[in-house]
PDB file of C-alpha atoms in Angstrom:
ATOM      1  CA  MET T  80      77.130 160.754  74.483  1.00  0.00           C
ATOM      2  CA  SER T  81      78.361 158.841  77.506  1.00  0.00           C
ATOM      3  CA  THR T  82      78.308 162.032  79.595  1.00  0.00           C
ATOM      4  CA  ARG T  83      74.717 162.927  78.740  1.00  0.00           C
ATOM      5  CA  PRO T  84      72.426 163.513  81.740  1.00  0.00           C
ATOM      6  CA  GLU T  85      70.054 160.693  82.601  1.00  0.00           C
ATOM      7  CA  PRO T  86      66.837 162.349  83.811  1.00  0.00           C
ATOM      8  CA  HIS T  87      65.304 159.285  85.458  1.00  0.00           C
ATOM      9  CA  GLY T  88      68.567 158.136  87.065  1.00  0.00           C
ATOM     10  CA  THR T  89      68.622 155.282  84.493  1.00  0.00           C
ATOM     11  CA  LEU T  90      69.116 155.096  80.731  1.00  0.00           C
ATOM     12  CA  THR T  91      67.786 157.952  78.611  1.00  0.00           C
ATOM     13  CA  ARG T  92      64.443 157.017  77.049  1.00  0.00           C
ATOM     14  CA  VAL T  93      63.871 158.178  73.469  1.00  0.00           C
ATOM     15  CA  LEU T  94      60.566 157.924  71.571  1.00  0.00           C
ATOM     16  CA  LEU T  95      61.190 157.857  67.811  1.00  0.00           C
ATOM     17  CA  VAL T  96      58.157 158.655  65.640  1.00  0.00           C
ATOM     18  CA  GLU T  97      59.237 158.045  62.035  1.00  0.00           C
ATOM     19  CA  ASP T  98      57.745 156.163  59.061  1.00  0.00           C
ATOM     20  CA  ASP T  99      61.030 155.653  57.163  1.00  0.00           C
ATOM     21  CA  LEU T 100      61.949 152.148  58.323  1.00  0.00           C
ATOM     22  CA  ALA T 101      65.547 152.369  57.082  1.00  0.00           C
ATOM     23  CA  LEU T 102      66.062 155.582  59.043  1.00  0.00           C
ATOM     24  CA  VAL T 103      64.401 154.025  62.082  1.00  0.00           C
ATOM     25  CA  ARG T 104      66.798 151.078  62.013  1.00  0.00           C
ATOM     26  CA  GLY T 105      69.852 153.328  61.679  1.00  0.00           C
ATOM     27  CA  LEU T 106      68.828 155.767  64.414  1.00  0.00           C
ATOM     28  CA  LYS T 107      67.705 153.028  66.776  1.00  0.00           C
ATOM     29  CA  GLU T 108      71.046 151.248  66.418  1.00  0.00           C
ATOM     30  CA  ALA T 109      73.035 154.459  66.914  1.00  0.00           C
ATOM     31  CA  LEU T 110      71.059 155.638  69.942  1.00  0.00           C
ATOM     32  CA  GLU T 111      71.033 152.238  71.613  1.00  0.00           C
ATOM     33  CA  SER T 112      74.807 152.046  71.155  1.00  0.00           C
ATOM     34  CA  ASP T 113      74.946 155.324  73.114  1.00  0.00           C
ATOM     35  CA  GLY T 114      73.057 153.718  75.982  1.00  0.00           C
ATOM     36  CA  CYS T 115      69.540 154.939  75.179  1.00  0.00           C
ATOM     37  CA  VAL T 116      66.330 152.956  75.424  1.00  0.00           C
ATOM     38  CA  VAL T 117      64.490 153.556  72.154  1.00  0.00           C
ATOM     39  CA  ARG T 118      60.801 152.979  71.421  1.00  0.00           C
ATOM     40  CA  ALA T 119      60.024 153.387  67.700  1.00  0.00           C
ATOM     41  CA  ILE T 120      56.590 153.793  66.102  1.00  0.00           C
ATOM     42  CA  ASN T 121      55.669 154.707  62.518  1.00  0.00           C
ATOM     43  CA  ARG T 122      52.286 156.382  62.942  1.00  0.00           C
ATOM     44  CA  GLY T 123      51.543 159.766  64.400  1.00  0.00           C
ATOM     45  CA  SER T 124      48.192 158.587  65.694  1.00  0.00           C
ATOM     46  CA  GLN T 125      50.029 156.270  68.123  1.00  0.00           C
ATOM     47  CA  ALA T 126      52.418 158.917  69.421  1.00  0.00           C
ATOM     48  CA  LEU T 127      50.508 160.457  72.313  1.00  0.00           C
ATOM     49  CA  GLN T 128      49.417 157.188  73.906  1.00  0.00           C
ATOM     50  CA  THR T 129      52.890 155.694  73.425  1.00  0.00           C
ATOM     51  CA  ALA T 130      54.435 158.766  75.051  1.00  0.00           C
ATOM     52  CA  LEU T 131      52.071 158.455  78.004  1.00  0.00           C
ATOM     53  CA  ASP T 132      52.919 154.764  78.421  1.00  0.00           C
ATOM     54  CA  PHE T 133      56.671 155.023  77.725  1.00  0.00           C
ATOM     55  CA  ALA T 134      57.381 158.347  79.537  1.00  0.00           C
ATOM     56  CA  PRO T 135      60.270 159.373  77.245  1.00  0.00           C
ATOM     57  CA  ASP T 136      62.983 161.868  78.130  1.00  0.00           C
ATOM     58  CA  LEU T 137      63.023 163.018  74.500  1.00  0.00           C
ATOM     59  CA  VAL T 138      60.860 162.655  71.354  1.00  0.00           C
ATOM     60  CA  LEU T 139      62.300 162.519  67.822  1.00  0.00           C
ATOM     61  CA  LEU T 140      59.338 163.395  65.633  1.00  0.00           C
ATOM     62  CA  ASP T 141      59.054 163.145  61.860  1.00  0.00           C
ATOM     63  CA  VAL T 142      56.874 165.799  60.235  1.00  0.00           C
ATOM     64  CA  MET T 143      55.688 164.128  57.035  1.00  0.00           C
ATOM     65  CA  MET T 144      53.756 160.969  57.967  1.00  0.00           C
ATOM     66  CA  PRO T 145      50.577 159.425  56.576  1.00  0.00           C
ATOM     67  CA  GLY T 146      47.436 160.213  58.513  1.00  0.00           C
ATOM     68  CA  MET T 147      48.356 162.421  61.471  1.00  0.00           C
ATOM     69  CA  ASP T 148      51.460 164.462  60.637  1.00  0.00           C
ATOM     70  CA  GLY T 149      54.163 165.659  63.003  1.00  0.00           C
ATOM     71  CA  TRP T 150      52.646 169.095  63.506  1.00  0.00           C
ATOM     72  CA  GLU T 151      49.441 167.550  64.819  1.00  0.00           C
ATOM     73  CA  VAL T 152      51.369 165.159  67.031  1.00  0.00           C
ATOM     74  CA  LEU T 153      53.425 168.015  68.447  1.00  0.00           C
ATOM     75  CA  ALA T 154      50.278 169.987  69.239  1.00  0.00           C
ATOM     76  CA  LEU T 155      48.806 166.987  71.077  1.00  0.00           C
ATOM     77  CA  LEU T 156      51.995 166.405  73.060  1.00  0.00           C
ATOM     78  CA  ARG T 157      52.168 170.033  74.132  1.00  0.00           C
ATOM     79  CA  ALA T 158      48.468 170.108  75.081  1.00  0.00           C
ATOM     80  CA  ASN T 159      48.768 167.123  77.447  1.00  0.00           C
ATOM     81  CA  ALA T 160      49.927 167.828  80.998  1.00  0.00           C
ATOM     82  CA  SER T 161      52.013 164.632  81.163  1.00  0.00           C
ATOM     83  CA  THR T 162      53.910 165.261  77.920  1.00  0.00           C
ATOM     84  CA  GLY T 163      53.792 169.047  77.650  1.00  0.00           C
ATOM     85  CA  SER T 164      57.373 169.596  78.812  1.00  0.00           C
ATOM     86  CA  VAL T 165      59.042 166.611  77.103  1.00  0.00           C
ATOM     87  CA  PRO T 166      61.756 167.902  74.701  1.00  0.00           C
ATOM     88  CA  VAL T 167      60.897 167.351  71.014  1.00  0.00           C
ATOM     89  CA  ILE T 168      63.262 167.411  68.031  1.00  0.00           C
ATOM     90  CA  MET T 169      61.525 167.578  64.670  1.00  0.00           C
ATOM     91  CA  LEU T 170      62.940 165.459  61.830  1.00  0.00           C
ATOM     92  CA  THR T 171      61.876 166.588  58.367  1.00  0.00           C
ATOM     93  CA  ALA T 172      62.885 167.014  54.754  1.00  0.00           C
ATOM     94  CA  ALA T 173      61.163 170.410  54.743  1.00  0.00           C
ATOM     95  CA  GLY T 174      63.978 172.804  55.518  1.00  0.00           C
ATOM     96  CA  SER T 175      62.292 176.100  54.718  1.00  0.00           C
ATOM     97  CA  GLU T 176      62.371 178.941  57.200  1.00  0.00           C
ATOM     98  CA  ALA T 177      58.562 178.990  57.309  1.00  0.00           C
ATOM     99  CA  SER T 178      58.503 175.297  58.244  1.00  0.00           C
ATOM    100  CA  LYS T 179      61.005 175.817  61.051  1.00  0.00           C
ATOM    101  CA  VAL T 180      59.111 178.820  62.394  1.00  0.00           C
ATOM    102  CA  LYS T 181      55.911 176.763  62.440  1.00  0.00           C
ATOM    103  CA  GLY T 182      57.637 174.012  64.415  1.00  0.00           C
ATOM    104  CA  PHE T 183      59.043 176.396  66.996  1.00  0.00           C
ATOM    105  CA  LYS T 184      55.701 178.166  67.382  1.00  0.00           C
ATOM    106  CA  LEU T 185      54.046 174.826  68.088  1.00  0.00           C
ATOM    107  CA  GLY T 186      56.625 174.105  70.786  1.00  0.00           C
ATOM    108  CA  ALA T 187      59.444 172.163  69.116  1.00  0.00           C
ATOM    109  CA  ASP T 188      62.773 172.374  70.937  1.00  0.00           C
ATOM    110  CA  ASP T 189      64.932 171.805  67.869  1.00  0.00           C
ATOM    111  CA  TYR T 190      64.687 171.032  64.188  1.00  0.00           C
ATOM    112  CA  VAL T 191      66.904 168.732  62.094  1.00  0.00           C
ATOM    113  CA  THR T 192      66.613 168.715  58.313  1.00  0.00           C
ATOM    114  CA  LYS T 193      66.992 165.446  56.425  1.00  0.00           C
ATOM    115  CA  PRO T 194      69.424 164.163  55.384  1.00  0.00           C
ATOM    116  CA  PHE T 195      71.501 164.741  58.523  1.00  0.00           C
ATOM    117  CA  ALA T 196      74.592 163.253  60.101  1.00  0.00           C
ATOM    118  CA  VAL T 197      73.957 161.045  63.116  1.00  0.00           C
ATOM    119  CA  GLN T 198      76.721 162.855  64.995  1.00  0.00           C
ATOM    120  CA  GLU T 199      74.889 166.160  64.531  1.00  0.00           C
ATOM    121  CA  LEU T 200      71.723 164.645  65.953  1.00  0.00           C
ATOM    122  CA  ARG T 201      73.682 163.241  68.893  1.00  0.00           C
ATOM    123  CA  CYS T 202      75.036 166.699  69.679  1.00  0.00           C
ATOM    124  CA  ARG T 203      71.574 168.249  69.499  1.00  0.00           C
ATOM    125  CA  ILE T 204      70.163 165.555  71.782  1.00  0.00           C
ATOM    126  CA  ASP T 205      72.951 166.140  74.299  1.00  0.00           C
ATOM    127  CA  ALA T 206      72.365 169.898  74.299  1.00  0.00           C
ATOM    128  CA  ILE T 207      68.608 169.608  74.737  1.00  0.00           C
ATOM    129  CA  LEU T 208      68.838 167.070  77.567  1.00  0.00           C
ATOM    130  CA  ARG T 209      71.362 169.240  79.392  1.00  0.00           C
ATOM    131  CA  ARG T 210      69.018 172.221  79.139  1.00  0.00           C
ATOM    132  CA  ALA T 211      66.098 170.100  80.304  1.00  0.00           C
ATOM    133  CA  GLN T 212      67.881 169.146  83.505  1.00  0.00           C
ATOM    134  CA  PRO T 213      67.217 171.280  86.600  1.00  0.00           C
ATOM    135  CA  ALA T 214      70.256 173.218  87.673  1.00  0.00           C
ATOM    136  CA  ALA T 215      72.219 171.428  90.355  1.00  0.00           C
ATOM    137  CA  PRO T 216      72.059 173.299  93.648  1.00  0.00           C
ATOM    138  CA  GLN T 217      75.287 175.068  94.457  1.00  0.00           C
ATOM    139  CA  ASP T 218      77.138 173.809  97.471  1.00  0.00           C
ATOM    140  CA  ASN T 219      77.857 176.962  99.450  1.00  0.00           C
ATOM    141  CA  SER T 220      78.682 175.145 102.674  1.00  0.00           C
ATOM    142  CA  PRO T 221      81.786 176.437 104.514  1.00  0.00           C
ATOM    143  CA  SER T 222      85.047 174.794 103.544  1.00  0.00           C
ATOM    144  CA  ILE T 223      88.650 174.535 104.687  1.00  0.00           C
ATOM    145  CA  PRO T 224      91.535 174.903 102.180  1.00  0.00           C
ATOM    146  CA  VAL T 225      93.946 171.948 102.031  1.00  0.00           C
ATOM    147  CA  ILE T 226      96.861 170.906  99.848  1.00  0.00           C
ATOM    148  CA  GLY T 227      95.682 168.276  97.392  1.00  0.00           C
ATOM    149  CA  SER T 228      97.454 166.140  94.833  1.00  0.00           C
ATOM    150  CA  GLY T 229     100.081 167.974  92.833  1.00  0.00           C
ATOM    151  CA  SER T 230     100.232 170.666  95.560  1.00  0.00           C
ATOM    152  CA  LYS T 231      96.993 172.170  94.226  1.00  0.00           C
ATOM    153  CA  LEU T 232      94.624 173.988  96.555  1.00  0.00           C
ATOM    154  CA  GLU T 233      91.461 172.008  97.276  1.00  0.00           C
ATOM    155  CA  LEU T 234      88.517 172.589  99.589  1.00  0.00           C
ATOM    156  CA  VAL T 235      87.134 170.204 102.188  1.00  0.00           C
ATOM    157  CA  ARG T 236      83.602 170.869 103.427  1.00  0.00           C
ATOM    158  CA  LEU T 237      83.362 171.489 107.158  1.00  0.00           C
ATOM    159  CA  ARG T 238      80.772 168.775 107.585  1.00  0.00           C
ATOM    160  CA  ASP T 239      83.305 166.271 106.232  1.00  0.00           C
ATOM    161  CA  VAL T 240      85.958 167.290 108.767  1.00  0.00           C
ATOM    162  CA  TYR T 241      86.195 165.110 111.887  1.00  0.00           C
ATOM    163  CA  TYR T 242      89.034 166.885 113.655  1.00  0.00           C
ATOM    164  CA  ILE T 243      91.964 169.203 112.990  1.00  0.00           C
ATOM    165  CA  GLU T 244      95.410 168.510 114.346  1.00  0.00           C
ATOM    166  CA  GLY T 245      98.362 170.827 114.864  1.00  0.00           C
ATOM    167  CA  ILE T 246     101.817 169.257 114.880  1.00  0.00           C
ATOM    168  CA  ARG T 247     104.755 171.632 115.249  1.00  0.00           C
ATOM    169  CA  ASN T 248     104.499 173.978 112.238  1.00  0.00           C
ATOM    170  CA  PHE T 249     101.963 171.903 110.329  1.00  0.00           C
ATOM    171  CA  THR T 250      98.193 171.606 110.462  1.00  0.00           C
ATOM    172  CA  TYR T 251      96.281 168.550 109.281  1.00  0.00           C
ATOM    173  CA  VAL T 252      92.594 168.187 108.508  1.00  0.00           C
ATOM    174  CA  HIS T 253      91.214 164.703 109.201  1.00  0.00           C
ATOM    175  CA  THR T 254      88.211 163.464 107.262  1.00  0.00           C
ATOM    176  CA  TYR T 255      86.598 160.037 107.639  1.00  0.00           C
ATOM    177  CA  ASP T 256      89.560 158.231 106.095  1.00  0.00           C
ATOM    178  CA  ALA T 257      92.112 160.860 105.060  1.00  0.00           C
ATOM    179  CA  ARG T 258      94.726 163.181 106.603  1.00  0.00           C
ATOM    180  CA  LEU T 259      95.208 166.356 104.577  1.00  0.00           C
ATOM    181  CA  LEU T 260      97.774 169.119 104.994  1.00  0.00           C
ATOM    182  CA  CYS T 261      96.080 172.465 105.609  1.00  0.00           C
ATOM    183  CA  ARG T 262      97.320 175.875 104.502  1.00  0.00           C
ATOM    184  CA  LEU T 263      96.015 177.618 107.631  1.00  0.00           C
ATOM    185  CA  THR T 264      97.468 177.341 111.109  1.00  0.00           C
ATOM    186  CA  LEU T 265      95.504 175.713 113.889  1.00  0.00           C
ATOM    187  CA  GLY T 266      95.224 179.093 115.584  1.00  0.00           C
ATOM    188  CA  ALA T 267      93.822 180.713 112.446  1.00  0.00           C
ATOM    189  CA  LEU T 268      91.244 177.957 112.074  1.00  0.00           C
ATOM    190  CA  ASP T 269      90.306 178.236 115.737  1.00  0.00           C
ATOM    191  CA  GLU T 270      89.747 181.982 115.369  1.00  0.00           C
ATOM    192  CA  LYS T 271      87.179 181.360 112.650  1.00  0.00           C
ATOM    193  CA  ASP T 272      84.921 179.858 115.325  1.00  0.00           C
ATOM    194  CA  TYR T 273      83.241 177.366 113.000  1.00  0.00           C
ATOM    195  CA  GLU T 274      79.827 176.298 114.267  1.00  0.00           C
ATOM    196  CA  GLY T 275      79.978 172.902 115.961  1.00  0.00           C
ATOM    197  CA  PHE T 276      83.779 172.944 116.250  1.00  0.00           C
ATOM    198  CA  MET T 277      85.655 173.277 119.538  1.00  0.00           C
ATOM    199  CA  ARG T 278      89.303 173.706 120.498  1.00  0.00           C
ATOM    200  CA  VAL T 279      89.609 170.903 123.055  1.00  0.00           C
ATOM    201  CA  HIS T 280      93.396 170.870 123.370  1.00  0.00           C
ATOM    202  CA  ARG T 281      96.294 173.070 122.338  1.00  0.00           C
ATOM    203  CA  SER T 282      96.846 170.692 119.400  1.00  0.00           C
ATOM    204  CA  PHE T 283      93.287 169.707 118.470  1.00  0.00           C
ATOM    205  CA  VAL T 284      90.044 171.220 117.181  1.00  0.00           C
ATOM    206  CA  VAL T 285      87.157 168.744 117.069  1.00  0.00           C
ATOM    207  CA  ASN T 286      83.912 168.652 115.085  1.00  0.00           C
ATOM    208  CA  LEU T 287      81.485 167.754 117.868  1.00  0.00           C
ATOM    209  CA  GLU T 288      79.012 166.390 115.312  1.00  0.00           C
ATOM    210  CA  HIS T 289      81.362 163.454 114.728  1.00  0.00           C
ATOM    211  CA  VAL T 290      82.027 162.543 118.355  1.00  0.00           C
ATOM    212  CA  LYS T 291      81.204 158.913 119.046  1.00  0.00           C
ATOM    213  CA  GLY T 292      82.086 158.841 122.724  1.00  0.00           C
ATOM    214  CA  CYS T 293      84.271 160.312 125.440  1.00  0.00           C
ATOM    215  CA  GLY T 294      85.481 159.589 128.917  1.00  0.00           C
ATOM    216  CA  TRP T 295      88.395 159.272 131.299  1.00  0.00           C
ATOM    217  CA  SER T 296      91.061 156.909 130.012  1.00  0.00           C
ATOM    218  CA  SER T 297      92.902 157.395 133.308  1.00  0.00           C
ATOM    219  CA  ARG T 298      92.515 159.608 136.388  1.00  0.00           C
ATOM    220  CA  SER T 299      94.207 162.460 134.583  1.00  0.00           C
ATOM    221  CA  ALA T 300      93.449 161.852 130.905  1.00  0.00           C
ATOM    222  CA  TYR T 301      90.091 162.600 129.291  1.00  0.00           C
ATOM    223  CA  LYS T 302      89.650 161.668 125.634  1.00  0.00           C
ATOM    224  CA  ILE T 303      87.154 162.122 122.841  1.00  0.00           C
ATOM    225  CA  ARG T 304      86.593 159.249 120.409  1.00  0.00           C
ATOM    226  CA  LEU T 305      85.601 160.175 116.841  1.00  0.00           C
ATOM    227  CA  SER T 306      83.345 158.226 114.487  1.00  0.00           C
ATOM    228  CA  ASP T 307      85.895 158.158 111.669  1.00  0.00           C
ATOM    229  CA  ARG T 308      87.207 154.971 110.110  1.00  0.00           C
ATOM    230  CA  ASP T 309      89.913 154.461 112.743  1.00  0.00           C
ATOM    231  CA  GLU T 310      87.857 155.765 115.681  1.00  0.00           C
ATOM    232  CA  ALA T 311      90.610 158.243 116.472  1.00  0.00           C
ATOM    233  CA  GLU T 312      91.008 159.428 120.053  1.00  0.00           C
ATOM    234  CA  VAL T 313      91.747 163.057 120.818  1.00  0.00           C
ATOM    235  CA  PRO T 314      92.910 164.316 124.246  1.00  0.00           C
ATOM    236  CA  VAL T 315      90.969 167.033 126.051  1.00  0.00           C
ATOM    237  CA  SER T 316      92.720 169.568 128.237  1.00  0.00           C
ATOM    238  CA  ARG T 317      91.640 169.034 131.830  1.00  0.00           C
ATOM    239  CA  PRO T 318      90.228 172.578 132.311  1.00  0.00           C
ATOM    240  CA  LEU T 319      88.003 172.038 129.262  1.00  0.00           C
ATOM    241  CA  VAL T 320      86.482 168.695 130.278  1.00  0.00           C
ATOM    242  CA  SER T 321      83.333 170.153 131.818  1.00  0.00           C
ATOM    243  CA  GLU T 322      82.800 172.457 128.818  1.00  0.00           C
ATOM    244  CA  VAL T 323      83.184 169.514 126.424  1.00  0.00           C
ATOM    245  CA  GLN T 324      80.677 167.501 128.433  1.00  0.00           C
ATOM    246  CA  LYS T 325      78.282 170.437 128.388  1.00  0.00           C
ATOM    247  CA  ARG T 326      78.637 170.926 124.628  1.00  0.00           C
ATOM    248  CA  LEU T 327      77.968 167.217 124.114  1.00  0.00           C
ATOM    249  CA  GLY T 328      74.956 167.246 126.416  1.00  0.00           C
ATOM    250  CA  LEU T 329      76.611 164.981 129.015  1.00  0.00           C
ATOM    251  CA  LYS T 330      76.377 165.196 132.763  1.00  0.00           C
ATOM    252  CA  ALA T 331      79.576 166.339 134.433  1.00  0.00           C
TER     253      ALA T 331
END
């Protein structure tokens, strides 16, 4: 369970509502060994307030308990705005179809019949927590193909590119601290007209978002300094100096 999502950015918090003390000890030990924080109580009447105080990521709820049973607890959890969406797995010795249907109708997310293997419960917890997580937004930002380790094609996001360099028959993409061989020629990349990028020299395309400074290094040489790890300097063709200054918002 080491790869299980952690909804609060910390350890997964599990509320265990179970009156079988031997089972509580076993489950608590197993879940804590997986990196969970476990709060265990043995009365259904304490469940709602404990859930409100503890803010669990998941509730393991026994059905058959003295006083308030698991069905009543589940109904209370689902009726409260703060706990209504917390995943609940029912733990019960009642394995009939009618019992399971009742649990699902009341809002249970899963149902485990006693006796059960701890590994089965772990798998069910993993699956439920994955489903409970909001889908990660897809990164559809433009990318440049490069040759990665093992000659495999990889993609580098444009925003991570500082400048692109053409040397003889090879093209290199420079990120903050890496130089990566690119499958496209410098001319082909230039033709794509990526927003924020500019061909400043026959051998260089620069991401203007990463320019740290620029200026004349001599009477005839104008250079751009990047904000990468090495503060690389890139030459600018003399006819393009005024355009570079304009694009950077500098006075000519």
